[in-house]
Coordinates of C-alpha atoms in Angstrom, one line a residue:
M17 CA -151.9 43.2 -95.7
I18 CA -154.6 44.4 -93.4
K19 CA -154.5 43.0 -90.0
G20 CA -156.9 40.2 -89.5
S21 CA -157.2 39.6 -93.3
T22 CA -157.2 36.1 -94.7
A23 CA -156.6 37.1 -98.4
T24 CA -154.0 35.0 -100.4
L25 CA -151.0 36.7 -102.2
P26 CA -150.7 36.3 -105.9
S27 CA -148.7 33.2 -107.1
H28 CA -145.8 35.1 -108.8
T29 CA -145.3 37.0 -105.6
M30 CA -145.2 33.8 -103.6
S31 CA -142.6 32.3 -106.0
R32 CA -140.3 35.3 -105.5
I33 CA -140.6 35.0 -101.8
S34 CA -139.8 31.3 -101.9
K35 CA -136.7 31.9 -104.0
S36 CA -135.6 34.7 -101.7
I37 CA -136.1 32.5 -98.6
G38 CA -134.3 29.6 -100.3
S39 CA -131.4 31.8 -101.3
S40 CA -131.1 33.2 -97.8
T41 CA -131.2 29.8 -96.2
Y42 CA -128.4 28.6 -98.5
D43 CA -126.3 31.7 -97.8
Q44 CA -126.7 31.1 -94.0
H45 CA -125.8 27.4 -94.4
N46 CA -122.8 28.2 -96.5
S47 CA -121.6 30.9 -94.1
K48 CA -121.9 28.5 -91.2
S49 CA -119.9 25.9 -93.0
I50 CA -117.1 28.4 -93.7
S51 CA -117.2 29.5 -90.1
E52 CA -116.9 25.9 -88.8
K53 CA -114.1 25.2 -91.3
L54 CA -112.2 28.3 -90.2
E55 CA -112.7 27.3 -86.5
R56 CA -111.4 23.8 -87.2
Q57 CA -108.4 25.2 -89.0
L58 CA -107.8 27.6 -86.1
L59 CA -108.1 24.8 -83.5
E60 CA -105.7 22.7 -85.6
H61 CA -103.2 25.5 -85.6
L62 CA -103.7 26.0 -81.8
D63 CA -103.1 22.3 -81.3
D64 CA -99.9 22.5 -83.3
D65 CA -98.7 25.5 -81.3
V66 CA -99.6 23.8 -78.0
L67 CA -97.7 20.7 -79.1
N68 CA -94.7 22.8 -80.2
V69 CA -94.8 24.6 -76.8
N70 CA -94.9 21.3 -74.9
V71 CA -92.1 19.9 -77.0
L72 CA -90.1 23.1 -76.4
R73 CA -90.9 23.0 -72.7
S74 CA -89.8 19.4 -72.5
N75 CA -86.6 20.2 -74.3
L76 CA -85.9 23.1 -72.0
K77 CA -86.5 20.9 -68.9
A78 CA -84.1 18.3 -70.3
Q79 CA -81.5 20.9 -71.0
A80 CA -81.9 22.4 -67.5
A81 CA -81.6 19.0 -65.9
K82 CA -78.5 18.2 -67.8
A83 CA -77.0 21.6 -66.9
T84 CA -77.8 21.0 -63.2
E85 CA -76.2 17.6 -63.3
E86 CA -73.1 18.9 -64.9
A87 CA -72.9 21.7 -62.4
N88 CA -73.3 19.3 -59.5
M89 CA -70.6 17.1 -61.0
D90 CA -68.3 20.2 -61.3
N91 CA -69.1 21.2 -57.7
H92 CA -68.5 17.7 -56.4
S93 CA -65.3 17.6 -58.3
S94 CA -64.3 21.0 -57.0
S95 CA -65.3 20.1 -53.5
S96 CA -63.4 16.8 -53.6
L97 CA -60.3 18.7 -54.9
S98 CA -60.7 21.3 -52.2
K99 CA -61.0 18.6 -49.5
E100 CA -58.0 16.8 -50.9
T101 CA -56.1 20.0 -50.8
I102 CA -57.1 21.0 -47.2
T103 CA -57.4 17.6 -45.5
P104 CA -53.9 16.2 -44.9
T105 CA -53.1 12.6 -45.6
I106 CA -52.2 10.1 -42.9
E107 CA -48.5 10.7 -43.7
Q108 CA -49.0 14.5 -43.5
E109 CA -50.8 14.2 -40.2
I110 CA -47.9 12.1 -38.8
L111 CA -45.4 14.6 -40.1
L112 CA -47.3 17.5 -38.6
Q113 CA -47.6 15.8 -35.2
E114 CA -43.8 15.1 -35.3
K115 CA -43.1 18.7 -36.0
S116 CA -45.4 19.8 -33.3
D117 CA -43.7 17.4 -30.8
E118 CA -40.3 18.7 -31.9
L119 CA -41.4 22.3 -31.2
A120 CA -42.8 21.3 -27.9
D121 CA -39.6 19.5 -27.0
E122 CA -37.5 22.5 -28.0
N123 CA -39.6 25.2 -26.3
W124 CA -40.8 23.4 -23.1
H125 CA -38.7 25.7 -20.9
I126 CA -40.2 28.9 -22.3
A127 CA -42.4 30.6 -19.6
T128 CA -46.1 30.5 -20.1
E129 CA -48.0 33.6 -21.1
Y130 CA -51.1 32.4 -19.3
Y131 CA -50.1 33.6 -15.9
K132 CA -48.1 36.7 -17.0
N133 CA -50.7 39.1 -15.4
I134 CA -51.1 37.2 -12.2
D135 CA -50.4 38.8 -8.8
T136 CA -47.5 36.6 -7.7
K137 CA -47.5 38.2 -4.3
A138 CA -50.8 36.7 -3.6
F139 CA -49.2 33.3 -3.2
R140 CA -47.0 31.8 -0.5
Q141 CA -48.1 34.5 2.0
Y142 CA -46.7 32.7 5.0
E143 CA -46.8 35.9 7.2
L144 CA -50.6 35.7 6.8
A145 CA -50.8 31.9 7.0
C146 CA -53.0 30.2 9.5
D147 CA -51.6 28.7 12.7
R148 CA -51.8 25.3 11.2
V149 CA -49.2 26.2 8.6
K150 CA -46.9 28.0 11.1
S151 CA -47.1 25.1 13.6
F152 CA -46.2 22.7 10.8
Y153 CA -43.0 24.5 9.9
E154 CA -41.9 24.9 13.5
E155 CA -42.1 21.1 13.8
Q156 CA -40.4 20.4 10.5
H157 CA -37.5 22.8 11.1
A158 CA -36.9 21.4 14.6
K159 CA -36.9 17.7 13.5
Q160 CA -35.2 17.6 10.1
T161 CA -31.7 16.7 11.3
V162 CA -28.8 14.9 9.5
A163 CA -29.3 11.9 11.7
Y164 CA -33.0 11.6 10.8
N165 CA -32.3 12.0 7.1
I166 CA -29.7 9.3 7.0
Q167 CA -32.1 6.9 8.8
A168 CA -35.0 7.9 6.5
R169 CA -32.9 6.9 3.4
I170 CA -31.9 3.6 4.9
N171 CA -35.6 2.9 5.6
F172 CA -36.5 3.8 2.0
K173 CA -33.9 1.5 0.4
T174 CA -34.5 -1.5 2.7
K175 CA -38.3 -1.9 2.4
T176 CA -41.3 -1.8 0.1
R177 CA -44.2 0.2 1.5
D178 CA -46.8 -0.8 -1.1
T179 CA -47.3 -2.3 -4.6
M180 CA -49.8 -0.7 -6.9
T181 CA -50.3 1.3 -10.2
V182 CA -49.5 5.0 -10.4
W183 CA -53.2 5.8 -10.8
Q184 CA -54.1 3.8 -7.7
A185 CA -51.4 5.7 -5.8
L186 CA -53.0 9.0 -6.9
E187 CA -56.4 7.8 -5.7
K188 CA -54.9 6.8 -2.4
L189 CA -53.2 10.2 -2.0
N190 CA -56.6 11.9 -2.4
K191 CA -57.2 11.4 1.3
L192 CA -54.4 13.7 2.3
L193 CA -54.7 17.4 3.1
D194 CA -51.4 19.1 3.0
E195 CA -50.9 21.1 6.2
S196 CA -48.0 23.1 4.8
D197 CA -49.8 24.7 1.9
P198 CA -51.3 28.1 2.5
D199 CA -52.7 28.5 -1.1
T200 CA -55.2 25.6 -1.4
E201 CA -57.3 23.1 0.4
L202 CA -58.2 21.1 -2.6
S203 CA -57.6 17.4 -2.7
Q204 CA -54.2 16.1 -3.9
I205 CA -55.6 14.6 -7.1
S206 CA -57.4 17.9 -7.9
H207 CA -54.1 19.8 -7.6
A208 CA -52.3 17.1 -9.7
L209 CA -54.8 17.5 -12.5
Q210 CA -54.8 21.3 -12.3
T211 CA -51.0 21.3 -12.7
A212 CA -51.0 18.6 -15.5
E213 CA -53.8 20.3 -17.4
A214 CA -52.2 23.7 -17.2
I215 CA -49.0 22.2 -18.7
R216 CA -51.0 20.4 -21.4
R217 CA -53.0 23.5 -22.2
D218 CA -49.7 25.2 -23.2
G219 CA -48.6 22.4 -25.5
K220 CA -45.7 21.3 -23.4
P221 CA -44.2 17.8 -24.0
R222 CA -46.0 14.7 -22.7
W223 CA -43.3 13.9 -20.2
F224 CA -43.7 17.4 -18.8
Q225 CA -47.5 16.8 -18.5
L226 CA -46.8 13.6 -16.6
V227 CA -44.5 15.4 -14.2
G228 CA -47.4 17.8 -13.4
L229 CA -49.6 14.8 -12.6
I230 CA -47.1 12.9 -10.3
H231 CA -44.9 15.6 -8.8
D232 CA -46.6 15.3 -5.4
L233 CA -47.2 11.6 -5.5
G234 CA -44.4 11.1 -3.0
K235 CA -46.8 12.3 -0.3
L236 CA -47.9 8.7 -0.1
L237 CA -45.2 8.5 2.5
Y238 CA -47.7 9.9 5.0
F239 CA -49.6 6.6 4.9
Y240 CA -46.5 4.5 5.6
D241 CA -43.2 5.6 7.1
S242 CA -43.9 9.1 8.2
R243 CA -43.9 10.4 11.7
G244 CA -46.4 13.1 10.9
Q245 CA -46.5 15.5 8.0
W246 CA -43.3 17.3 8.8
D247 CA -41.2 14.6 7.1
V248 CA -43.5 14.4 4.1
V249 CA -44.6 17.9 2.9
G250 CA -43.4 21.5 3.0
D251 CA -40.5 23.4 1.5
T252 CA -37.2 21.5 1.4
F253 CA -33.7 22.6 2.3
P254 CA -30.2 21.1 2.7
V255 CA -29.2 19.5 5.9
G256 CA -25.6 19.2 7.0
C257 CA -24.7 22.8 6.4
K258 CA -25.9 26.2 7.7
F259 CA -29.6 26.8 7.4
S260 CA -30.2 29.8 5.1
K261 CA -32.1 32.9 6.2
R262 CA -34.0 32.7 3.0
I263 CA -35.9 29.6 4.2
I264 CA -39.4 30.6 5.5
F265 CA -39.6 31.0 9.3
P266 CA -35.8 30.7 9.6
D267 CA -35.8 31.4 13.4
S268 CA -37.5 28.1 14.0
F269 CA -34.3 26.3 13.2
K270 CA -32.9 27.3 16.5
A271 CA -34.8 24.3 18.0
N272 CA -32.9 21.9 15.6
P273 CA -30.0 20.0 17.3
D274 CA -27.9 20.6 14.2
F275 CA -28.2 24.4 14.5
L276 CA -25.3 24.7 17.0
N277 CA -23.3 21.6 15.7
P278 CA -20.0 22.9 14.3
L279 CA -20.0 20.0 11.8
Y280 CA -23.2 21.3 10.2
N281 CA -23.6 25.0 11.0
T282 CA -21.0 26.5 8.6
K283 CA -21.6 27.7 5.1
Y284 CA -20.5 24.5 3.4
G285 CA -20.8 22.1 6.4
I286 CA -20.2 18.5 5.2
Y287 CA -20.1 19.6 1.5
S288 CA -17.7 21.5 -0.7
K289 CA -17.9 24.5 -3.0
H290 CA -19.9 23.8 -6.2
C291 CA -20.0 20.1 -5.3
G292 CA -23.4 19.7 -7.1
L293 CA -26.8 19.3 -5.6
D294 CA -26.9 15.6 -6.5
K295 CA -24.3 15.2 -3.7
V296 CA -26.4 17.3 -1.2
M297 CA -28.8 15.7 1.2
L298 CA -32.1 17.6 1.0
S299 CA -34.6 17.4 3.9
W300 CA -36.4 14.1 3.5
G301 CA -40.0 14.2 2.2
H302 CA -42.2 13.6 -0.8
D303 CA -39.9 15.2 -3.4
E304 CA -36.8 13.1 -2.5
Y305 CA -38.9 10.0 -2.2
M306 CA -40.8 10.4 -5.5
F307 CA -37.5 11.4 -7.3
H308 CA -36.0 8.0 -6.4
I309 CA -39.2 6.1 -7.4
A310 CA -39.4 7.9 -10.8
K311 CA -35.7 7.5 -11.4
K312 CA -36.0 3.7 -10.9
Y313 CA -39.3 3.0 -12.7
S314 CA -39.9 5.8 -15.3
K315 CA -38.5 6.9 -18.6
L316 CA -38.7 10.6 -17.7
P317 CA -35.7 12.8 -18.9
K318 CA -33.3 14.3 -16.4
E319 CA -35.2 17.6 -16.5
G320 CA -38.4 15.8 -15.4
L321 CA -36.6 14.1 -12.6
A322 CA -35.1 17.5 -11.5
M323 CA -38.6 19.0 -11.5
I324 CA -39.8 16.3 -9.1
R325 CA -36.8 16.5 -6.8
Y326 CA -36.5 20.2 -6.5
H327 CA -40.0 21.6 -6.9
S328 CA -40.3 22.2 -3.2
F329 CA -36.8 23.6 -2.9
Y330 CA -38.0 27.2 -2.8
P331 CA -35.0 28.6 -1.0
W332 CA -33.0 27.6 -4.2
H333 CA -35.2 28.1 -7.2
Q334 CA -37.1 31.1 -5.9
E335 CA -34.8 32.8 -3.4
M336 CA -31.5 31.8 -5.1
A337 CA -30.0 30.5 -1.8
Y338 CA -27.3 27.8 -1.9
T339 CA -26.0 28.7 -5.3
Y340 CA -22.5 28.1 -4.0
L341 CA -23.3 24.4 -3.9
M342 CA -24.4 24.3 -7.6
D343 CA -22.4 22.8 -10.4
D344 CA -22.9 23.4 -14.2
H345 CA -25.5 20.6 -14.4
D346 CA -27.6 22.3 -11.7
K347 CA -27.7 25.5 -13.7
E348 CA -29.4 23.7 -16.5
M349 CA -31.7 21.9 -14.1
L350 CA -32.6 25.2 -12.5
K351 CA -34.2 26.3 -15.8
A352 CA -36.3 23.2 -15.8
V353 CA -37.5 23.7 -12.2
K354 CA -38.4 27.3 -12.8
A355 CA -40.3 26.3 -15.9
F356 CA -42.3 23.8 -13.9
N357 CA -42.8 26.0 -10.8
Q358 CA -45.2 28.4 -12.4
Y359 CA -47.6 25.6 -13.1
D360 CA -47.3 24.0 -9.7
L361 CA -48.0 27.3 -7.9
Y362 CA -50.3 29.3 -10.1
S363 CA -52.5 26.5 -11.4
K364 CA -54.1 26.5 -8.0
I365 CA -56.4 29.3 -9.2
D366 CA -57.7 27.2 -12.1
R367 CA -61.0 25.3 -12.1
E368 CA -61.4 21.9 -10.8
Y369 CA -61.5 19.0 -13.3
D370 CA -63.7 16.0 -13.7
V371 CA -61.4 13.1 -12.7
E372 CA -63.3 10.4 -14.6
E373 CA -63.4 12.5 -17.7
L374 CA -59.6 13.0 -17.8
K375 CA -58.6 9.5 -16.5
P376 CA -58.3 7.8 -19.9
Y377 CA -55.9 10.4 -21.2
Y378 CA -53.6 10.2 -18.1
L379 CA -53.7 6.4 -17.9
E380 CA -52.3 6.3 -21.4
L381 CA -49.7 8.9 -20.4
I382 CA -48.7 6.9 -17.4
D383 CA -48.3 3.8 -19.5
E384 CA -46.1 5.6 -21.9
F385 CA -43.5 6.6 -19.3
F386 CA -43.9 3.8 -16.7
P387 CA -43.3 0.5 -18.6
D388 CA -44.3 -1.5 -15.5
K389 CA -47.9 -1.0 -14.7
V390 CA -47.5 -2.1 -11.1
I391 CA -44.6 -0.7 -9.2
D392 CA -43.1 -0.9 -5.7
F393 CA -43.6 2.3 -3.6

């Protein structure tokens, strides 16, 4: 056809064209239907696959949850079994504590390892002591006579100085500064707790710990019957026999009236060989006083009482003087006093303790061995 022409095509030609167009339209429509059908089938398959995947995922989650629950149950069971195996029952705890107490009771006399590297020469350096300490011993050695000691014991037995609890006595004692001690200027209750806590730290028996707490409690004498500190504190020694050269500042005994008395200035004096220290009159002071108080009111064993009575008897337990007055019982008690002495002396280097923090523990300890809460001092 020529551009711009308006001529009409022959009819037979138009008929073929119409058929051709109709056939093409049918083919396109048919192809589209097939395509849509395939797409629907594909989507249906995809939906099925997605559903299957979701079901599978759900099943896997359920299986995982079940496995986790079973694992937790196994762990809990294992943990419970482990705890039952490790944690002792009440009966086992009681048995363990009893065994621990038995070991403590059996081994209380064994020396502590805590102070094994300490410089022992740094303590009791009386040659380097201040004038206050030297003046104290000059007065003590001059005035501790047989006559005074007899009268002091009569006074003790015939009167009550005060009535209070042991803890109240400790608090009252806190006002005293011991003029005879060259190693510390701490309060008395601080030293008492240092000693007791050192003993407790080493797992010693409870009665031993209590001795550490009350060993100096007899210094209460200072507030009542004393004539100064010379008849309360300081090293102790026998009166009624010759004063040993192993006592500190021995030359100061020359001012004592008994020094030249022939009844008292021989080796045995008024005593006899191996008579036993329980028959010997030691210089009156806080040791002797507290020994009698504890003997009357407490349930402390004989070793604990010996620790209290002899802990200031340094000429004996440290210098081994007066061994000729000892009997067999004293040999056993010497072991006890030596076991205690290391805590009394060397704990002075330890830290200070909070009194209120430790008070509940020691109140219970006091009640255990002093049945009467209030006692006569």
